[in-house]
mmCIF file with all atom_site columns, C-alpha atoms and ligand atoms in Angstrom:
data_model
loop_
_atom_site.group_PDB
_atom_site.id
_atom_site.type_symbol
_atom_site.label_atom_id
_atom_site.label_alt_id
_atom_site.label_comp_id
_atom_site.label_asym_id
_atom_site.label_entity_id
_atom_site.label_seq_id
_atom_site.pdbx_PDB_ins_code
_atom_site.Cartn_x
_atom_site.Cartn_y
_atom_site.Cartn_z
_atom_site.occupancy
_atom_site.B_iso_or_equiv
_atom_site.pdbx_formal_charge
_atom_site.auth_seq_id
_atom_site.auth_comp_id
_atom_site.auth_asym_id
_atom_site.auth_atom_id
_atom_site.pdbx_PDB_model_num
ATOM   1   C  CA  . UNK A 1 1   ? 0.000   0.000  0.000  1.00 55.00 ? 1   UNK A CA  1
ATOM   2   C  CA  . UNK A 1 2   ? 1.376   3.639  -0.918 1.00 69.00 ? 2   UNK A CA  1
ATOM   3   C  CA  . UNK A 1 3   ? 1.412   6.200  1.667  1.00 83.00 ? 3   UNK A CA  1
ATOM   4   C  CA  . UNK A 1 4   ? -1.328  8.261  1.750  1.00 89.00 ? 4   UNK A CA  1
ATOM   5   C  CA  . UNK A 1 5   ? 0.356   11.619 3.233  1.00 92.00 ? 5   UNK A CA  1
ATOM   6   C  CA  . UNK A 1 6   ? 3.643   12.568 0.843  1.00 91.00 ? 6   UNK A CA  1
ATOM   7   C  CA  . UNK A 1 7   ? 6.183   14.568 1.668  1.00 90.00 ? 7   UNK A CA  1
ATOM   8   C  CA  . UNK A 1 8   ? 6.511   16.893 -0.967 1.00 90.00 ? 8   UNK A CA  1
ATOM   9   C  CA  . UNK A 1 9   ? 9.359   19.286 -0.739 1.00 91.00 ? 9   UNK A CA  1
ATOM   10  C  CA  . UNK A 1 10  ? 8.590   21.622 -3.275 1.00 91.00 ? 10  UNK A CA  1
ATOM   11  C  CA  . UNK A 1 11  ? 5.230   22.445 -1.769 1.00 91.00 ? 11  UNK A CA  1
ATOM   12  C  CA  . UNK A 1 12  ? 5.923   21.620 2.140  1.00 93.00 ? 12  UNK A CA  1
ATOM   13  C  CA  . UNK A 1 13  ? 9.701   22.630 2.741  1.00 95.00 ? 13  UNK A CA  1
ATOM   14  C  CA  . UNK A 1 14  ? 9.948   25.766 4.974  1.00 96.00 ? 14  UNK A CA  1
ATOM   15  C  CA  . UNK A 1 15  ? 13.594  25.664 4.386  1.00 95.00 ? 15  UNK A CA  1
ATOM   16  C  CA  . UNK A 1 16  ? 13.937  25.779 8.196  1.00 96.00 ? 16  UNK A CA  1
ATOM   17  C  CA  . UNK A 1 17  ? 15.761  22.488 8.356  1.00 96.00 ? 17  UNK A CA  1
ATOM   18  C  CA  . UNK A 1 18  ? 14.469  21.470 12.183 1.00 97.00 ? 18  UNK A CA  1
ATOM   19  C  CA  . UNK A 1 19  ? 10.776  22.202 11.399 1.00 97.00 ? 19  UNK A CA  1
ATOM   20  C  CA  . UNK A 1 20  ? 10.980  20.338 8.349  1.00 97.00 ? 20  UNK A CA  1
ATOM   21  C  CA  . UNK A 1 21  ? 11.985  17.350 9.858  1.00 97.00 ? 21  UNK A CA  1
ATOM   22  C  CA  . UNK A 1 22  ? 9.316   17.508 12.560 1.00 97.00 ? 22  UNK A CA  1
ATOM   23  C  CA  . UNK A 1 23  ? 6.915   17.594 9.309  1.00 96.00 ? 23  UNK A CA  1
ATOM   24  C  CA  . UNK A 1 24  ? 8.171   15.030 8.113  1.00 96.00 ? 24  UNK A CA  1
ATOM   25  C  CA  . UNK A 1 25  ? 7.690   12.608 11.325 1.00 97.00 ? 25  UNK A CA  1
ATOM   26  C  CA  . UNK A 1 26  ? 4.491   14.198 11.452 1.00 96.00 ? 26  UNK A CA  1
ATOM   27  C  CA  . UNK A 1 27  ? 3.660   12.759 8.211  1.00 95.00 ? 27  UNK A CA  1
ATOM   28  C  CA  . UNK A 1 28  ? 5.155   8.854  9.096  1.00 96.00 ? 28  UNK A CA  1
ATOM   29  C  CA  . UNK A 1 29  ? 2.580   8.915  12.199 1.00 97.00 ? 29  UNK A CA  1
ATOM   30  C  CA  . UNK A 1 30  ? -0.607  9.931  10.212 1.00 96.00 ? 30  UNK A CA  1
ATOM   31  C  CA  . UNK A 1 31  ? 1.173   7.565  7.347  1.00 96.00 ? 31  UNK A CA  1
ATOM   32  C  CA  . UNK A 1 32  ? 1.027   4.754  10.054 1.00 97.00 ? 32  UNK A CA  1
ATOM   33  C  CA  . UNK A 1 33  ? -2.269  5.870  11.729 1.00 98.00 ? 33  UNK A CA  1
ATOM   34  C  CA  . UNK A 1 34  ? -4.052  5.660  7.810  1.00 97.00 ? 34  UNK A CA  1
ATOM   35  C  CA  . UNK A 1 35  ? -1.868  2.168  7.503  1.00 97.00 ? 35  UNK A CA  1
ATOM   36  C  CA  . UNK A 1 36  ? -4.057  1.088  10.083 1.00 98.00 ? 36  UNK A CA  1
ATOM   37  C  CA  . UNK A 1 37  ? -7.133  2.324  9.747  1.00 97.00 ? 37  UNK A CA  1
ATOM   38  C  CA  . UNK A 1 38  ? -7.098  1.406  6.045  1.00 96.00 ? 38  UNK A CA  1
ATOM   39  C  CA  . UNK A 1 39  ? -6.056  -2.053 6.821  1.00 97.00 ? 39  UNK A CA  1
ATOM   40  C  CA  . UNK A 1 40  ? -9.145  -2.961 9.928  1.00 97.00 ? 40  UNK A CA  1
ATOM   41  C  CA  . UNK A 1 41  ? -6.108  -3.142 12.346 1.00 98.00 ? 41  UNK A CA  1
ATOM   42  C  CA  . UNK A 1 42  ? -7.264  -3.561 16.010 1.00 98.00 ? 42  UNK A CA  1
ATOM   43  C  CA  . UNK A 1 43  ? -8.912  -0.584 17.845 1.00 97.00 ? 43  UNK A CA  1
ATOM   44  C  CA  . UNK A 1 44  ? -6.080  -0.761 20.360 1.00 97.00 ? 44  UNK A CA  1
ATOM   45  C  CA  . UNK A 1 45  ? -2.833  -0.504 17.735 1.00 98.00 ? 45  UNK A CA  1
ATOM   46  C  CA  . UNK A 1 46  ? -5.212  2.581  15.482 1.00 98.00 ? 46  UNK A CA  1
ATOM   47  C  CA  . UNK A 1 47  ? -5.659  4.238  19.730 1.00 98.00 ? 47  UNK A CA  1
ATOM   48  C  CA  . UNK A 1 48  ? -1.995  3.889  20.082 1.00 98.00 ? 48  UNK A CA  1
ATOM   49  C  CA  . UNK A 1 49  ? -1.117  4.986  16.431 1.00 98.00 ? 49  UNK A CA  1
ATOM   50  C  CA  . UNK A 1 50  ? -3.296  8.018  17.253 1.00 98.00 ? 50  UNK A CA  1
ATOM   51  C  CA  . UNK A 1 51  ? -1.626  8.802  20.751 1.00 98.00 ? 51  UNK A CA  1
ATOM   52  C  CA  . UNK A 1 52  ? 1.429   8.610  19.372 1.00 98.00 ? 52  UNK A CA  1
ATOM   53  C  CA  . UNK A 1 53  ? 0.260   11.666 16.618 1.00 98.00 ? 53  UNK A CA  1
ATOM   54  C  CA  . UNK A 1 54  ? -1.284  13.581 18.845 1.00 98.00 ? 54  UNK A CA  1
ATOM   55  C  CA  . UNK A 1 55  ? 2.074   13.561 21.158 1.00 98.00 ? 55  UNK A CA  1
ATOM   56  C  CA  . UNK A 1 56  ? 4.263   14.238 18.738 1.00 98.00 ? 56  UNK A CA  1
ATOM   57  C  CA  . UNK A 1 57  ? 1.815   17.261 17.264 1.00 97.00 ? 57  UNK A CA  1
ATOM   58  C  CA  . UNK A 1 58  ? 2.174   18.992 21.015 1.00 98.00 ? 58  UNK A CA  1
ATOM   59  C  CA  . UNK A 1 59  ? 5.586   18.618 21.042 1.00 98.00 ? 59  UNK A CA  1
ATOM   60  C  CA  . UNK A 1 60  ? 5.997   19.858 17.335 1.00 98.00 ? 60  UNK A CA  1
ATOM   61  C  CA  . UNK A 1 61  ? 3.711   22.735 18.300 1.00 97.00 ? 61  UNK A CA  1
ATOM   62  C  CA  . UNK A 1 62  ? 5.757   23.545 21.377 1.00 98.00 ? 62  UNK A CA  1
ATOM   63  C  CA  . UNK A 1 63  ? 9.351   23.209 19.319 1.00 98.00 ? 63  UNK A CA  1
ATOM   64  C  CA  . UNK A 1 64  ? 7.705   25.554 16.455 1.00 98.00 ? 64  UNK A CA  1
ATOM   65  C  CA  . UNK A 1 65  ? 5.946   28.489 18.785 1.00 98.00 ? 65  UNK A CA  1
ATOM   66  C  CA  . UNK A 1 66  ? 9.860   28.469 20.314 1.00 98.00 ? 66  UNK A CA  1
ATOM   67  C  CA  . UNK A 1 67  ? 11.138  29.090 17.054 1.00 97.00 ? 67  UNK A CA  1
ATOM   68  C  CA  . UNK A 1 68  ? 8.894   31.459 15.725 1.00 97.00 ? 68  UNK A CA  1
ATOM   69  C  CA  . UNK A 1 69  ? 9.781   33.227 19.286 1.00 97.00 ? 69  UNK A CA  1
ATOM   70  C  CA  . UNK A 1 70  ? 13.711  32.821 18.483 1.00 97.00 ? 70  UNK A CA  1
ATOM   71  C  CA  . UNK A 1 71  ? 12.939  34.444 15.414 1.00 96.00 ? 71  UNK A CA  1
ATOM   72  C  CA  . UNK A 1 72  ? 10.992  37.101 16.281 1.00 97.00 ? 72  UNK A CA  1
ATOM   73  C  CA  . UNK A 1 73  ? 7.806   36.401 14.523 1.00 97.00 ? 73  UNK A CA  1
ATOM   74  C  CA  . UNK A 1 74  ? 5.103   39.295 15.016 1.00 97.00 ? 74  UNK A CA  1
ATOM   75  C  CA  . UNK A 1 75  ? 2.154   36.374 13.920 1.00 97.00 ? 75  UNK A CA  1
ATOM   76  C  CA  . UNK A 1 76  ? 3.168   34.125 17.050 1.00 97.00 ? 76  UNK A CA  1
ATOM   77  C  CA  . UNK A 1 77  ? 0.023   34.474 19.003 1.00 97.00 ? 77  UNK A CA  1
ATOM   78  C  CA  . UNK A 1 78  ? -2.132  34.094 15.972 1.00 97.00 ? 78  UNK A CA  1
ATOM   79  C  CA  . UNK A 1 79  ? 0.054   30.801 15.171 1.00 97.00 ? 79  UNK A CA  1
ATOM   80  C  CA  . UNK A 1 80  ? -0.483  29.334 18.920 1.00 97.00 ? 80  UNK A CA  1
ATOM   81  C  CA  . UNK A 1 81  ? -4.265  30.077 18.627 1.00 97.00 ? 81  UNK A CA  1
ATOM   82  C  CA  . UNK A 1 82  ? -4.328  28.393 15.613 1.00 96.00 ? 82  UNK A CA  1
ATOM   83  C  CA  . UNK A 1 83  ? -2.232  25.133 17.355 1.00 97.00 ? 83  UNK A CA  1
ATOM   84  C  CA  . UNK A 1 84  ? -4.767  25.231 20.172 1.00 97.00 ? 84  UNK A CA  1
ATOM   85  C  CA  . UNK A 1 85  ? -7.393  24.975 17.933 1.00 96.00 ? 85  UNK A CA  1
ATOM   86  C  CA  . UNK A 1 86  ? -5.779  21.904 16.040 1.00 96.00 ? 86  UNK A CA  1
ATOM   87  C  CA  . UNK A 1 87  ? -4.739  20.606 19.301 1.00 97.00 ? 87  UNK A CA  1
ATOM   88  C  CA  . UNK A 1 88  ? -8.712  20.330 20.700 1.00 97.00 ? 88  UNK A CA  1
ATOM   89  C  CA  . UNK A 1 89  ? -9.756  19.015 16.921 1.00 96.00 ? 89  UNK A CA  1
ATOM   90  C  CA  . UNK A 1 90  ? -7.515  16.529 17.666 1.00 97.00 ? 90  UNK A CA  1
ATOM   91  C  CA  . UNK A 1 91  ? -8.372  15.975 21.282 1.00 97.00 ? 91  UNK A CA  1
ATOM   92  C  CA  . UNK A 1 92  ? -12.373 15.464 20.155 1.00 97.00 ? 92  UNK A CA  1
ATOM   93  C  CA  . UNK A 1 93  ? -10.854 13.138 17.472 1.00 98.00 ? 93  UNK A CA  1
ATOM   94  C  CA  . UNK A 1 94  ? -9.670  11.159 20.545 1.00 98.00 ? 94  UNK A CA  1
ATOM   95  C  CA  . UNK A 1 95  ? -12.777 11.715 22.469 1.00 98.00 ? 95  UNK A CA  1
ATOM   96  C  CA  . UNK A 1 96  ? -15.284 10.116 19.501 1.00 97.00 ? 96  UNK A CA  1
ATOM   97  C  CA  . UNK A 1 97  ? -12.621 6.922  19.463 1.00 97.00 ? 97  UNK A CA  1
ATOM   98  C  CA  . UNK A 1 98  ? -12.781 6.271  23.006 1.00 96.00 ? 98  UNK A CA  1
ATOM   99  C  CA  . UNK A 1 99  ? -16.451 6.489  22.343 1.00 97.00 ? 99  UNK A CA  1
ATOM   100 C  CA  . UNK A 1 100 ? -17.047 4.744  19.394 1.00 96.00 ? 100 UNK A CA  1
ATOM   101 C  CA  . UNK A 1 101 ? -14.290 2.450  19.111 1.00 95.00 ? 101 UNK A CA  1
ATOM   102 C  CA  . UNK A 1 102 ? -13.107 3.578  15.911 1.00 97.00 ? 102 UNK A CA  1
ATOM   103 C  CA  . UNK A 1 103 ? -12.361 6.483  13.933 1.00 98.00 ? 103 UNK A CA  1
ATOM   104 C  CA  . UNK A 1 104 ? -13.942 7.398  10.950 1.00 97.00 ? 104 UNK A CA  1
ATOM   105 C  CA  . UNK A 1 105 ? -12.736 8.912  7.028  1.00 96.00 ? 105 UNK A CA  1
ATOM   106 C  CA  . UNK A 1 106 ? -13.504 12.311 8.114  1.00 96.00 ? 106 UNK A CA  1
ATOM   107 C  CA  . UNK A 1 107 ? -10.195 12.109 10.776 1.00 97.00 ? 107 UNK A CA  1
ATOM   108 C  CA  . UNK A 1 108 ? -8.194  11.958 7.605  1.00 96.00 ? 108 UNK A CA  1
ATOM   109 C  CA  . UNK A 1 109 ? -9.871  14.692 6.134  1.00 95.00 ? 109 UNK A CA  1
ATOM   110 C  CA  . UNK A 1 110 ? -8.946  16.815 8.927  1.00 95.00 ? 110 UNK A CA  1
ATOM   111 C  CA  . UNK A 1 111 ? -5.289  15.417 8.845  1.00 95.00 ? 111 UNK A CA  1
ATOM   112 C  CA  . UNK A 1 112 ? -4.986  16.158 5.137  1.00 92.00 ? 112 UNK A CA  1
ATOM   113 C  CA  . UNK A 1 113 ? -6.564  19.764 5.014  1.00 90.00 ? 113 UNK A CA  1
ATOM   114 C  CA  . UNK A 1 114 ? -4.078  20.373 8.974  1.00 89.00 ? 114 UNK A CA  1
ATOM   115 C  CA  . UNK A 1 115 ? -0.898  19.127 5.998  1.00 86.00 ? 115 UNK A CA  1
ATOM   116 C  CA  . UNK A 1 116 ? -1.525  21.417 3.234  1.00 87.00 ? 116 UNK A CA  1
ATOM   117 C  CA  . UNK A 1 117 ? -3.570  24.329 4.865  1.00 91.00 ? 117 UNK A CA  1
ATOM   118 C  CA  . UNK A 1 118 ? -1.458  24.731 7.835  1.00 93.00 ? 118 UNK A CA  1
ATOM   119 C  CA  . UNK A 1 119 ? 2.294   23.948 6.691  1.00 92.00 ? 119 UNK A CA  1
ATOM   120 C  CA  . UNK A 1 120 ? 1.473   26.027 3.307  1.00 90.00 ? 120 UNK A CA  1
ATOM   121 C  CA  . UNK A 1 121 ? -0.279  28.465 4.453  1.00 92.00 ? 121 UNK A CA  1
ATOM   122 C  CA  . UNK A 1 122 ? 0.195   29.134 8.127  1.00 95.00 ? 122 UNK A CA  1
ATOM   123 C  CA  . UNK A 1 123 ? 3.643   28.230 8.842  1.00 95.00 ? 123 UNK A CA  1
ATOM   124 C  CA  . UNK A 1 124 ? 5.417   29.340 5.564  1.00 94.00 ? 124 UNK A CA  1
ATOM   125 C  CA  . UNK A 1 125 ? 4.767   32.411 6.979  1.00 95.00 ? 125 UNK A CA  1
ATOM   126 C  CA  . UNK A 1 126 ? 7.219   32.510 9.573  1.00 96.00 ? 126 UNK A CA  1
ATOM   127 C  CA  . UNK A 1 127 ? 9.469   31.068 7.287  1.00 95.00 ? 127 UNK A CA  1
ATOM   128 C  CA  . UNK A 1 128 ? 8.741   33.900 4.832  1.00 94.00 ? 128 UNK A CA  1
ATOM   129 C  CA  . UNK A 1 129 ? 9.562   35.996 7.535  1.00 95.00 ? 129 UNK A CA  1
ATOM   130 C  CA  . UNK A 1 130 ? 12.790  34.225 9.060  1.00 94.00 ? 130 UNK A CA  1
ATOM   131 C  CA  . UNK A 1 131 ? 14.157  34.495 5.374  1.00 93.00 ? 131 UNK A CA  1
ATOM   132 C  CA  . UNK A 1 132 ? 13.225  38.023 5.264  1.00 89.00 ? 132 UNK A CA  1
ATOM   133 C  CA  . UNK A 1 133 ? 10.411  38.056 2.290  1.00 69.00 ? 133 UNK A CA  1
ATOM   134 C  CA  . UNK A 1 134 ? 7.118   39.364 3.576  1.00 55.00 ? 134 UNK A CA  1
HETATM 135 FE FE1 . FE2 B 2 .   ? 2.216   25.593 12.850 1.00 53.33 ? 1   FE2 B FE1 1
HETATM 136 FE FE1 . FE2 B 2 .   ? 4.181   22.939 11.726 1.00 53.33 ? 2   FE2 B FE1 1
#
């Protein structure tokens, strides 16, 4: 099976080497998370799967509001509200499994509109603004 979440450099690199890489472990959990889903994998590896993307999004939130700090970024408090608001999509997300037992298409909807709306959109603006093009 072909990963459903690419890495596509032209279109995702920030050319800030560090949050690029988080992206791109970002992209291996919801790869593995899909892997399971797609493939009827018990509830309990698709809960872990999910635990283990939703940990490594706080973190990569955490590591990214630092370095749009270290760099001065005037959007920063936008940015975080925007992470907070991801963060509690994805805590419901967690909620409705615990509840249903399962998650549903409409998770990776979410995770593919948080991959191209948020890393193109939201955070190549720092980046636009660490390399000094507003
Ligand atoms: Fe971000
Ligand atoms: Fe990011």
């Amino acid at each position: 099976m072909s990963d459903y979440f690419h890495w596509d450099a032209a279109k995702l690199s920030l050319d800030v080497a560090e949050m690029d890489r988080e992206h791109q472990v970002l992209i291996g959990h919801m790869n593995t998370l899909h892997r399971l889903y797609e493939s009827k994998a018990p509830a309990a590896d698709q809960g872990k799967a999910f635990t283990t993307l939703a940990d490594y999004t706080v973190k990569h939130f955490a590591d990214e509001e630092r370095y749009m700090e270290k760099v001065g970024y005037p959007g920063l408090r936008v940015h975080q509200g925007v992470h907070k608001n991801l963060l509690e999509r994805v805590g419901t997300f967690g909620k409705d499994f615990k509840a249903k037992g399962k998650f549903g298409d409409d998770l990776f909807v979410f995770l593919r509109m948080w991959l191209t709306a948020h890393i193109c959109g939201v955070d190549m603006k720092y980046s636009n603004h660490a390399h000094g093009s507003h």
